[in-house]
CSV table of C-alpha atoms in Angstrom, one decimal:
chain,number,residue,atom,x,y,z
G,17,UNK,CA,0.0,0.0,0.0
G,18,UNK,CA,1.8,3.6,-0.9
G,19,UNK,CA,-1.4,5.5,-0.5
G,20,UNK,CA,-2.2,5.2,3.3
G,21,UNK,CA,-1.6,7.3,6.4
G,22,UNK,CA,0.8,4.9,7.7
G,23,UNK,CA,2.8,3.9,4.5
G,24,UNK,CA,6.6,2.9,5.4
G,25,UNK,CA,5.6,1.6,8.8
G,26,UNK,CA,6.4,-1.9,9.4
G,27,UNK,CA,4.9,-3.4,12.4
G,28,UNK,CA,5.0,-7.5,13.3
G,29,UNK,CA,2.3,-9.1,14.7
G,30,UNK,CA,3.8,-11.5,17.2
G,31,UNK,CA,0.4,-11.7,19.3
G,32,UNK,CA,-2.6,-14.4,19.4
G,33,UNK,CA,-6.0,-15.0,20.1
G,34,UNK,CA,-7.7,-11.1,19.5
G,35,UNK,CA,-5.9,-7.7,21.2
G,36,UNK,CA,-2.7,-7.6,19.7
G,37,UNK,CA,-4.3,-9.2,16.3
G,38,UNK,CA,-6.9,-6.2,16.4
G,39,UNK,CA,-4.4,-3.3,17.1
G,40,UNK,CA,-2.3,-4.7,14.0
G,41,UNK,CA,-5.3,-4.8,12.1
G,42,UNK,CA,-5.9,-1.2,12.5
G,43,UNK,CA,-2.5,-0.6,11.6
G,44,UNK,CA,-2.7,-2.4,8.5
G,45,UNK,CA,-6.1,-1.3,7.8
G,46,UNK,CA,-4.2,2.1,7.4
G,47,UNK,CA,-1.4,1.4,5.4
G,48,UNK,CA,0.9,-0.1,7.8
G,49,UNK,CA,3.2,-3.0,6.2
G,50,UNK,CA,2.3,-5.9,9.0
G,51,UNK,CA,3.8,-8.9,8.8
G,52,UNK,CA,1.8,-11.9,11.1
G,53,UNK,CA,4.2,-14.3,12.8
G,54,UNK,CA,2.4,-16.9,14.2
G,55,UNK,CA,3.4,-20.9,14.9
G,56,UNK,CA,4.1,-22.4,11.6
G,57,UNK,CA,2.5,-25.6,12.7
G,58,UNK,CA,-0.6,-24.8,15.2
G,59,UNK,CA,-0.4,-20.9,13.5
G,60,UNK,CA,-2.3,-18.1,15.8
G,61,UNK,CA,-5.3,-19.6,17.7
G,62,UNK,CA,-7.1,-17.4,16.1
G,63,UNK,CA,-7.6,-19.1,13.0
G,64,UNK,CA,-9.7,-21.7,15.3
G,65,UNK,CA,-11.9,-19.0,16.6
G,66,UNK,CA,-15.8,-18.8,15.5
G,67,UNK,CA,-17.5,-20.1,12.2
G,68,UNK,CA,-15.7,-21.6,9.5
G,69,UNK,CA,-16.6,-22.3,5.6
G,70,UNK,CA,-15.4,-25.5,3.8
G,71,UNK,CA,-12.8,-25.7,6.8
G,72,UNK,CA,-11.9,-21.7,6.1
G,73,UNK,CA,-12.3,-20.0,9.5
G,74,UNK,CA,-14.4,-16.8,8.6
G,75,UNK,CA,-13.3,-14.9,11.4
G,76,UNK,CA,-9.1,-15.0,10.2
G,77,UNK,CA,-10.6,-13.0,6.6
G,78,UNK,CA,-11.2,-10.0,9.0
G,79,UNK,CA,-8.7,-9.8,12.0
G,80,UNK,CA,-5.8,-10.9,9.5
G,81,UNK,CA,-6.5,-8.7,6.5
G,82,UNK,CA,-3.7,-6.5,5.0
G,83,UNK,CA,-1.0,-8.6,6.9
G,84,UNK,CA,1.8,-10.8,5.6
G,85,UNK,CA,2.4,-13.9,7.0
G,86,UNK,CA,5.0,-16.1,8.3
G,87,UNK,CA,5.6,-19.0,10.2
G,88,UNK,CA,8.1,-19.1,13.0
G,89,UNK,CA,8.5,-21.3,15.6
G,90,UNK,CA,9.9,-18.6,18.1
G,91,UNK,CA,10.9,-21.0,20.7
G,92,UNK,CA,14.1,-22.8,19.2
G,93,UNK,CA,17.4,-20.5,18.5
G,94,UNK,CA,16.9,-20.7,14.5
G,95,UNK,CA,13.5,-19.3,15.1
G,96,UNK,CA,14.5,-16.0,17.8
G,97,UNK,CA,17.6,-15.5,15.5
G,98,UNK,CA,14.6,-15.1,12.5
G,99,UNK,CA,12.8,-12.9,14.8
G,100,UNK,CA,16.1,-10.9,15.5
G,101,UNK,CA,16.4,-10.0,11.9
G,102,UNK,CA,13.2,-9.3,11.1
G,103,UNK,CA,13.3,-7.0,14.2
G,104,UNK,CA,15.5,-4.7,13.0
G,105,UNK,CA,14.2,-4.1,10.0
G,106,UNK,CA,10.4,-2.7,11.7
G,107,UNK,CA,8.8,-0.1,13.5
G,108,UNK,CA,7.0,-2.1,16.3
G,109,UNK,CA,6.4,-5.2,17.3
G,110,UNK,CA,3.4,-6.4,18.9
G,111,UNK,CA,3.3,-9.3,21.3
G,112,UNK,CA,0.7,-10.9,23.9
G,113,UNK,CA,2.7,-13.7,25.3
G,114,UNK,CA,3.4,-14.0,29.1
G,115,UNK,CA,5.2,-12.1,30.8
G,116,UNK,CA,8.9,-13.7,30.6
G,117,UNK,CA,8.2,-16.0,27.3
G,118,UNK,CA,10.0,-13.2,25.5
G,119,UNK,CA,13.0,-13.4,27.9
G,120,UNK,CA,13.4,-17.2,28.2
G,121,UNK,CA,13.8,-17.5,23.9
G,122,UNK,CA,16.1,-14.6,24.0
G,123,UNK,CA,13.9,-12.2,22.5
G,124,UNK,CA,13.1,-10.1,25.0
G,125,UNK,CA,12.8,-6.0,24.8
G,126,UNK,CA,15.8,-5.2,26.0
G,127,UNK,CA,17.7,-7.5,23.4
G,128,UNK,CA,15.1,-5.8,20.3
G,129,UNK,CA,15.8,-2.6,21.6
G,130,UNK,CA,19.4,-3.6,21.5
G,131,UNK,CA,19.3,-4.5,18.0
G,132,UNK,CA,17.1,-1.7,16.8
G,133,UNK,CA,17.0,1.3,19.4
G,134,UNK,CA,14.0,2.6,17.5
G,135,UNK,CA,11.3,-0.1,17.9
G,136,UNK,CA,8.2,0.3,19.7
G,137,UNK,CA,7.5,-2.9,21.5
G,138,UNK,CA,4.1,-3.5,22.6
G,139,UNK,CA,3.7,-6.0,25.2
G,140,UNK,CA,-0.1,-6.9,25.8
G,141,UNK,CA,-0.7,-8.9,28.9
G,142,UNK,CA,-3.9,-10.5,31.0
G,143,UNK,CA,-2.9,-8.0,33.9
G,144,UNK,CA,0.3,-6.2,33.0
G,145,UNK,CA,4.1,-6.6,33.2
G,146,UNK,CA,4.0,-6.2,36.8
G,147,UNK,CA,2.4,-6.9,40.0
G,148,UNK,CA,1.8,-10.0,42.1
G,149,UNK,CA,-0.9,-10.8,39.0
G,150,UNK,CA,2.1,-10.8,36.2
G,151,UNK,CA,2.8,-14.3,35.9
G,152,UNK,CA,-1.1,-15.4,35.6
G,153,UNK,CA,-2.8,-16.7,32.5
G,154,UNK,CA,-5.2,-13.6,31.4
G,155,UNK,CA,-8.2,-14.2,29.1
G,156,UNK,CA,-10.7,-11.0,28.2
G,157,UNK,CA,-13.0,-13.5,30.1
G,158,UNK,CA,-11.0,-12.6,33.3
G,159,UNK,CA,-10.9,-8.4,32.4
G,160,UNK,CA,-14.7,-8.7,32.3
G,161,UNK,CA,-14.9,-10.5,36.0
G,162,UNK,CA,-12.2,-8.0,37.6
G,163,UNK,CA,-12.7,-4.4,35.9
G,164,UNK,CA,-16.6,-4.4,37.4
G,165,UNK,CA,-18.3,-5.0,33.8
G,166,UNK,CA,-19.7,-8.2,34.6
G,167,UNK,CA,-20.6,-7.1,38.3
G,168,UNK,CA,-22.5,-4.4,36.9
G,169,UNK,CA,-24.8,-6.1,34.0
G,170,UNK,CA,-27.7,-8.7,34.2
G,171,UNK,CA,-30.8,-8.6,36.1
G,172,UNK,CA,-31.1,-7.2,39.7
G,173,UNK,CA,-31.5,-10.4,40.9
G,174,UNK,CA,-29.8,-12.4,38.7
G,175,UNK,CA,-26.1,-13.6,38.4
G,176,UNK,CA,-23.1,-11.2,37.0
G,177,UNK,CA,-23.2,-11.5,33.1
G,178,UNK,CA,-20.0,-12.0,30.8
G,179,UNK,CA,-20.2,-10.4,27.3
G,180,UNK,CA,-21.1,-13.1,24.4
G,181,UNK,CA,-18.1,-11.8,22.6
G,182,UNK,CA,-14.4,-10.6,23.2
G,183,UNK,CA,-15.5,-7.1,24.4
G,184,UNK,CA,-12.4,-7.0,26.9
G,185,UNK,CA,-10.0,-8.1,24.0
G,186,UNK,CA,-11.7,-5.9,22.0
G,187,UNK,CA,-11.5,-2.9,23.4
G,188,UNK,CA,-7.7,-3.4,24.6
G,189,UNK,CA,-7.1,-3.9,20.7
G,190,UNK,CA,-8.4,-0.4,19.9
G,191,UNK,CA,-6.5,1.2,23.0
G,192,UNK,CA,-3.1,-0.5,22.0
G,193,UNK,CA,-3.3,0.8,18.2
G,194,UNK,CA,-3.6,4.5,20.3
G,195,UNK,CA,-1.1,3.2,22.7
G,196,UNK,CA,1.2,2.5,19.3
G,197,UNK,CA,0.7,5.6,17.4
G,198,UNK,CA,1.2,8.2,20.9
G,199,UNK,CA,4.7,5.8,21.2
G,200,UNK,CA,5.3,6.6,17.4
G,201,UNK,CA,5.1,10.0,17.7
G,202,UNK,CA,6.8,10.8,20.7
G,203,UNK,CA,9.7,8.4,19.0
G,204,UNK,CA,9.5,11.3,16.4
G,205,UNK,CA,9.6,14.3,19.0
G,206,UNK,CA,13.0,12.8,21.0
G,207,UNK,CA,15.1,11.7,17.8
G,208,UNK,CA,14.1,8.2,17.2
G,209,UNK,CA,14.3,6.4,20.2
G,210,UNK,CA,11.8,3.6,20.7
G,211,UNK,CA,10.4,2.2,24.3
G,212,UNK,CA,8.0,-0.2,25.3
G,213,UNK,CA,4.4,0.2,25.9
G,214,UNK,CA,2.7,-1.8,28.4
G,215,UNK,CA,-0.5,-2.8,28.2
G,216,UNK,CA,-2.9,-4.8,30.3
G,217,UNK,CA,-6.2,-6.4,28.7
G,218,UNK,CA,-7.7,-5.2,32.2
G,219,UNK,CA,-7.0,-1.3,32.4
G,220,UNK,CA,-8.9,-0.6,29.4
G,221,UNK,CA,-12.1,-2.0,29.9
G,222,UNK,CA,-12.0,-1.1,33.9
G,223,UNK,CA,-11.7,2.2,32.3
G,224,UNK,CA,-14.8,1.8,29.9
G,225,UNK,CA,-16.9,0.4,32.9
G,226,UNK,CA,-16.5,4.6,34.8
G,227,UNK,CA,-15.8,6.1,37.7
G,228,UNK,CA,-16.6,3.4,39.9
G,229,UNK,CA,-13.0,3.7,41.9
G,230,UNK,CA,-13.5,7.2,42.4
G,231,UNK,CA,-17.2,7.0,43.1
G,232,UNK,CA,-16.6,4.3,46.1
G,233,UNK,CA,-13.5,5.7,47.2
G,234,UNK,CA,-15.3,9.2,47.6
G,235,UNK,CA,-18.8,8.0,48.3
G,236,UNK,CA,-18.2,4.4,49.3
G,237,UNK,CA,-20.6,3.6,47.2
G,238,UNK,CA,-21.0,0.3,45.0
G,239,UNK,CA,-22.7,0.4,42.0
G,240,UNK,CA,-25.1,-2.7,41.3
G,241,UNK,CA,-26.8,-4.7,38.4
G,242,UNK,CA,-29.9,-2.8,37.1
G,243,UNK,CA,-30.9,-4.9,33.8
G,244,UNK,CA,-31.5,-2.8,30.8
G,245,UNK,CA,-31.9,0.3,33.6
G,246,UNK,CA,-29.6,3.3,34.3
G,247,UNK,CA,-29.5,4.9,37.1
G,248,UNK,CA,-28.6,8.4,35.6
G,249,UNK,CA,-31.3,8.6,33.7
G,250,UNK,CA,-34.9,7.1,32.7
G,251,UNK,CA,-36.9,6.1,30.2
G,252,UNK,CA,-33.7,3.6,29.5
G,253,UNK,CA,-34.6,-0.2,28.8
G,254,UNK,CA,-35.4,-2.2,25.9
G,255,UNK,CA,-39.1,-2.6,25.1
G,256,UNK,CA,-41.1,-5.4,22.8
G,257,UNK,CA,-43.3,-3.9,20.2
G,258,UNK,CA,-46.6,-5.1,18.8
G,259,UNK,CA,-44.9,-7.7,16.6
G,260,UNK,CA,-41.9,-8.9,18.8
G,261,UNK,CA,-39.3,-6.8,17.8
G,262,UNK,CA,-37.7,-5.0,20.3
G,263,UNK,CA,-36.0,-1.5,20.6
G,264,UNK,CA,-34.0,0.7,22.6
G,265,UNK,CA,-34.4,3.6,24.1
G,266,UNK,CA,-32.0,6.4,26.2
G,267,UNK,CA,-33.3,10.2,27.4
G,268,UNK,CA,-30.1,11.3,28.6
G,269,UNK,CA,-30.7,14.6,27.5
G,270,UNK,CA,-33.6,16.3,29.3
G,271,UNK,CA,-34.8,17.1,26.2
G,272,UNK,CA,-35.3,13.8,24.8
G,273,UNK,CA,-37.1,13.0,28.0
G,274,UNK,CA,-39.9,15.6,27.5
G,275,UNK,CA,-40.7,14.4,23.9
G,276,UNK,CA,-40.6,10.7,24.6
G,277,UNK,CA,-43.5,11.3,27.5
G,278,UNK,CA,-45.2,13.9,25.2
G,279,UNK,CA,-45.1,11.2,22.2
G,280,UNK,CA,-46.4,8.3,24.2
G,281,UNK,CA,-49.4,10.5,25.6
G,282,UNK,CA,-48.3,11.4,28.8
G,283,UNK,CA,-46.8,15.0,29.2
G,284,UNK,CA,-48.5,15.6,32.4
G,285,UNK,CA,-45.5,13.5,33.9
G,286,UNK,CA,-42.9,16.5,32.6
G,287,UNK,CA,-43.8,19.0,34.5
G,288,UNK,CA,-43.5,16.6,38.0
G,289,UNK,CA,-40.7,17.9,40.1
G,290,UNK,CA,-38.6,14.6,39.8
G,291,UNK,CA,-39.0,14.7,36.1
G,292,UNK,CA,-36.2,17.7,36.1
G,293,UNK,CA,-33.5,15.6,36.2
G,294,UNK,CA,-31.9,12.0,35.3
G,295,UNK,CA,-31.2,10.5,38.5
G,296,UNK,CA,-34.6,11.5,39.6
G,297,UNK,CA,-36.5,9.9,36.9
G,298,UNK,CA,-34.5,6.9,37.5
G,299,UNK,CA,-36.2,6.5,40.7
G,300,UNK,CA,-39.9,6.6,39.3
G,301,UNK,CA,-38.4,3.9,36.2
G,302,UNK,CA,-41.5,1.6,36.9
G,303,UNK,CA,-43.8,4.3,36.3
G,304,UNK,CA,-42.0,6.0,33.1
G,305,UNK,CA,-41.3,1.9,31.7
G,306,UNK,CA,-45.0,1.2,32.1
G,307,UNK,CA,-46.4,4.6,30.1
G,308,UNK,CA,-43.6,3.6,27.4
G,309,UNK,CA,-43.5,0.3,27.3
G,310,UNK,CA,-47.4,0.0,27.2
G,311,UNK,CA,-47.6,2.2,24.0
G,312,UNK,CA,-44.6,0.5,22.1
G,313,UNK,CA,-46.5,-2.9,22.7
G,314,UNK,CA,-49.6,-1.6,20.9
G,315,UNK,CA,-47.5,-0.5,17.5
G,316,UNK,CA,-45.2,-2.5,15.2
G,317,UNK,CA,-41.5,-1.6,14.9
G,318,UNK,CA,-41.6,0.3,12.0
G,319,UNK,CA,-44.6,2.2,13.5
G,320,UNK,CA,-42.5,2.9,16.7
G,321,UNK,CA,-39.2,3.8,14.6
G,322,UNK,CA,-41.2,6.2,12.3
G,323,UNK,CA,-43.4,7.9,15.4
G,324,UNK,CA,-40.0,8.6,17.3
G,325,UNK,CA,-38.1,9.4,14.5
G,326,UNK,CA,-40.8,12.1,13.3
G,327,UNK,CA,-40.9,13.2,17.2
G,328,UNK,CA,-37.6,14.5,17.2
G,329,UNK,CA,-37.0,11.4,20.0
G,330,UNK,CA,-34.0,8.7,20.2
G,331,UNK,CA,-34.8,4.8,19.5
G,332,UNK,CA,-32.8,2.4,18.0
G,333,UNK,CA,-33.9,-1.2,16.7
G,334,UNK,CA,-32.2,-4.1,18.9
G,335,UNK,CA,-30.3,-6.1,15.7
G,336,UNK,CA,-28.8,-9.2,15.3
G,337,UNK,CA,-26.4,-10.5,12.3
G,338,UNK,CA,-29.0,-10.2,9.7
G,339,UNK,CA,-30.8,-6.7,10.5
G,340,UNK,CA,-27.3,-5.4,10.8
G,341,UNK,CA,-26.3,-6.9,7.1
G,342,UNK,CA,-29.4,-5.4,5.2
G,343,UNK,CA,-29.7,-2.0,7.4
G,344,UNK,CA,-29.5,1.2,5.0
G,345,UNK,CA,-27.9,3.1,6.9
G,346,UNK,CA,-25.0,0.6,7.5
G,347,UNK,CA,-24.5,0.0,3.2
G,348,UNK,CA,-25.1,4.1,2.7
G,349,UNK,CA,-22.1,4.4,5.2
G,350,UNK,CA,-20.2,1.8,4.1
G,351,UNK,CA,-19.9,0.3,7.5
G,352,UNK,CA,-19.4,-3.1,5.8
G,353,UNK,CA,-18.0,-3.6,2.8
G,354,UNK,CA,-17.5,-6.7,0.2
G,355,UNK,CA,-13.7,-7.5,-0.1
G,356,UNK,CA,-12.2,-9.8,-3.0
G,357,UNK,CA,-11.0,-13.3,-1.4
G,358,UNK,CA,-9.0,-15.8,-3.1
G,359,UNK,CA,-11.7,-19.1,-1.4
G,360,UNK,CA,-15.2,-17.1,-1.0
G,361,UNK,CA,-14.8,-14.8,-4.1
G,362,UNK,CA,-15.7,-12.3,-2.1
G,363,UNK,CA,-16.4,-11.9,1.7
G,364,UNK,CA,-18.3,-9.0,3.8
G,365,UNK,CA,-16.9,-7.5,6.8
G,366,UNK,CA,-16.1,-4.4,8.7
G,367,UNK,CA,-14.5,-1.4,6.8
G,368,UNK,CA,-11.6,0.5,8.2
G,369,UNK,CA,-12.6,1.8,12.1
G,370,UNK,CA,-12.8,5.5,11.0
G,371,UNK,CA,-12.9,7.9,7.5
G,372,UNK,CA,-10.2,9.8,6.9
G,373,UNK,CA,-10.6,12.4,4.1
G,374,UNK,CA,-7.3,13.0,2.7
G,375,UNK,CA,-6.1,9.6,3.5
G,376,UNK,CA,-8.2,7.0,3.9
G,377,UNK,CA,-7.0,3.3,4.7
G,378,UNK,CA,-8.7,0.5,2.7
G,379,UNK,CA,-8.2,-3.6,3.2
G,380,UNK,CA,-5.8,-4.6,0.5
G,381,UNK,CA,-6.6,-8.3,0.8
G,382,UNK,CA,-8.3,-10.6,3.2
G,383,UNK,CA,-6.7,-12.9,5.9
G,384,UNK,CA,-3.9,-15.2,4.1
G,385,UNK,CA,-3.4,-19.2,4.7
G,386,UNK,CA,-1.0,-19.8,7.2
G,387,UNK,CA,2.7,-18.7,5.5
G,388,UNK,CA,1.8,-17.9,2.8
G,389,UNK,CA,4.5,-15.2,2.3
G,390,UNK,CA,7.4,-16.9,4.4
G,391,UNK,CA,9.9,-17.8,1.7
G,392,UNK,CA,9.2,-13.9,-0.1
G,393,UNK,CA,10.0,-12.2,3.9
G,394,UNK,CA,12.8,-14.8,4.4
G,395,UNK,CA,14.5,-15.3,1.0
G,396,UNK,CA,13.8,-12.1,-0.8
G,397,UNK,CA,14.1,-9.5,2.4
G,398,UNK,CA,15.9,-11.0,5.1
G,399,UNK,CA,18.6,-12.9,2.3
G,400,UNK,CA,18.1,-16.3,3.6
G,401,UNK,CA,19.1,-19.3,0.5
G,402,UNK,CA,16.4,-21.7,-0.4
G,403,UNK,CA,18.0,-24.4,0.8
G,404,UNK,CA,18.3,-23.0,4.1
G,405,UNK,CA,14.0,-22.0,4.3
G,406,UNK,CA,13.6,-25.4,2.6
G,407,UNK,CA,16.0,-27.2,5.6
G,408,UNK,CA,13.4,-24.8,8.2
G,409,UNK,CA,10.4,-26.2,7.3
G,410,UNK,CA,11.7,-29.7,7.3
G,411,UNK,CA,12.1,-29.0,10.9
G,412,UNK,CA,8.9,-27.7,11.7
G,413,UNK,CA,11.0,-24.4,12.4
G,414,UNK,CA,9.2,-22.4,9.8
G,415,UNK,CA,6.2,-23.1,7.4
């Protein structure tokens, strides 16, 4: 790609399972040259995640897109020595083992660094380089038990509730692709020296969950599970319409509020005291779900979207897969787009995160089989022979 914010950076993608995957696909998604180093037998557990297609995992077209690949067995001293070179020819490197793997193969930060003093090494972690936590295994699974999320959602009465989906992993993706570019750029403002950023798949989501910390250590105050409730503002909750649909609604804005209760015949409710502000109409929720939910049972969806829409009020449709696929609004914005792929002929997924005007990323091409450019990174940039990538594979050493 020459045509992308990020053209000339060369980041490797030494991670697994979905962070460090994401943040390099962001990367890549934005012109980044990214070259995917996973296990050249097992590859990156990734490509056993979710649904696959004639024995094509669906899920590896997305998260690997716009990234090279090679396989490296990082563990045996060929391998590291690979690594090594490759090393000091890129910008960052991205890795999710645990804490010490790095180290024990020889490949460690300080011995990058060493080799190339300007590489950003990004170390993603279940809880960080450090503390008494370090050494454990950490799963997004875990970051939604420990940073409050799953303490906080569910019924009131009802158990804490994990995400169906890797929203910790997620979200720590995103946050290390910032993370990279604000270790980039400060590389550029004290003459190209590189560090190492460390991040844990906890922090970020703790930090997406609020102000709980600061609320309890102020307050002592514990927030608890609500459902689809808030307690900052109300009408908020999901409600079933006439032919079991369901959509959502938030008055967050005063506002919003008002013409909700004026829409659903009930304005004499806006001028009560309480109604004045959020938290207060939190506390009458029964009351305000009951007015609501009674007249969005009584209408259809598309009656309910049209009626709030033409109200000046905010509703969204609940979606799954499908209503998400054929939504207008989604093609018109090109939210999703159709990419070329080698097995599918074509496959839809996620565009680029965010539009840029003057440069825009784009995906390139879909998630490749499993080292697919090895001898091309090995013989034709790093100046390995042949014989010597053919003696490699032989060994299980590279693929």
């Amino acid at each position: 790609m020459h045509d992308g914010p990020l053209t000339g950076l060369r980041v490797i993608d030494a991670s697994t399972i979905l962070a460090g995957p994401l943040c390099c696909q962001i990367l890549g998604d934005y012109g980044a040259d990214v070259i995917k180093v996973e296990h050249p037998v097992a590859g990156d557990s990734m490509r056993g995640h979710g649904h696959a297609k004639d024995g094509v995992p669906l899920w590896w077209k997305e998260i690997s897109r716009n990234k090279r690949t090679l396989g490296l067995k990082l563990s045996t001293p060929e391998g590291a020595d690979l690594l090594r070179r490759l090393a000091a020819t890129a910008d960052v490197l991205v890795e999710n083992f645990r804490p010490g793997t790095l180290e024990r193969w020889g490949i460690g930060p300080d011995t990058l660094l060493e080799i190339n003093p300007a590489l950003v090494v990004v170390r993603i972690s279940g809880f960080g380089q450090r503390g008494p936590y370090a050494h454990r295994p950490g799963f997004g699974t875990l970051a939604e038990a420990m940073s409050g999320f799953a303490h906080l959602t569910g019924d009131e009465n009802g158990p804490p509730t994990l995400p169906a989906f890797g929203l910790a992993d997620s979200i720590c993706g995103i946050a290390a692709s910032s993370a990279t570019m604000v270790a980039l750029w400060a590389r550029q403002q004290n003459g190209g020296k590189g560090q190492v950023v460390d991040l844990s798949l906890l922090e970020p989501i703790m930090m997406a969950v609020g102000p709980g910390p600061t609320v309890y250590d102020q307050l002592g105050l514990i927030g608890q599970r609500h459902g689809n409730r808030s307690t900052n503002n109300a009408p908020r909750n999901t409600y079933r319409t006439r032919d079991g649909s369901w959509v959502a609604i938030s008055t967050s804005a005063q506002s919003i509020a008002e013409r909700v209760l004026h829409l659903v015949g009930h304005p004499e409710v806006v001028d009560e005291p309480w109604f004045a502000s959020g938290r207060q109409r939190a506390e009458h929720a029964d009351l305000l779900d009951s007015y609501v939910g009674g007249w969005i049972a009584e209408r259809t969806r598309d009656e309910v979207m049209r009626a709030f829409d033409e109200a000046g009020a905010a509703v969204a449709p609940v979606y799954d897969a499908r209503d998400i696929v054929t939504d207008d609004h989604v093609r018109a914005a090109e939210m999703l787009v159709d990419v070329p792929d080698p097995d599918f002929g074509q496959v839809l997924m996620h565009n680029v995160l965010w539009r840029m005007s003057e440069t825009p990323g784009r995906i390139r091409f879909t998630g490749r089989a499993l080292g697919a450019d090895t001898d091309d990174l090995l013989v034709n940039e790093l100046g390995c022979t042949p014989d010597t990538v053919a003696d490699l594979r032989d060994r299980e050493i590279v693929a």
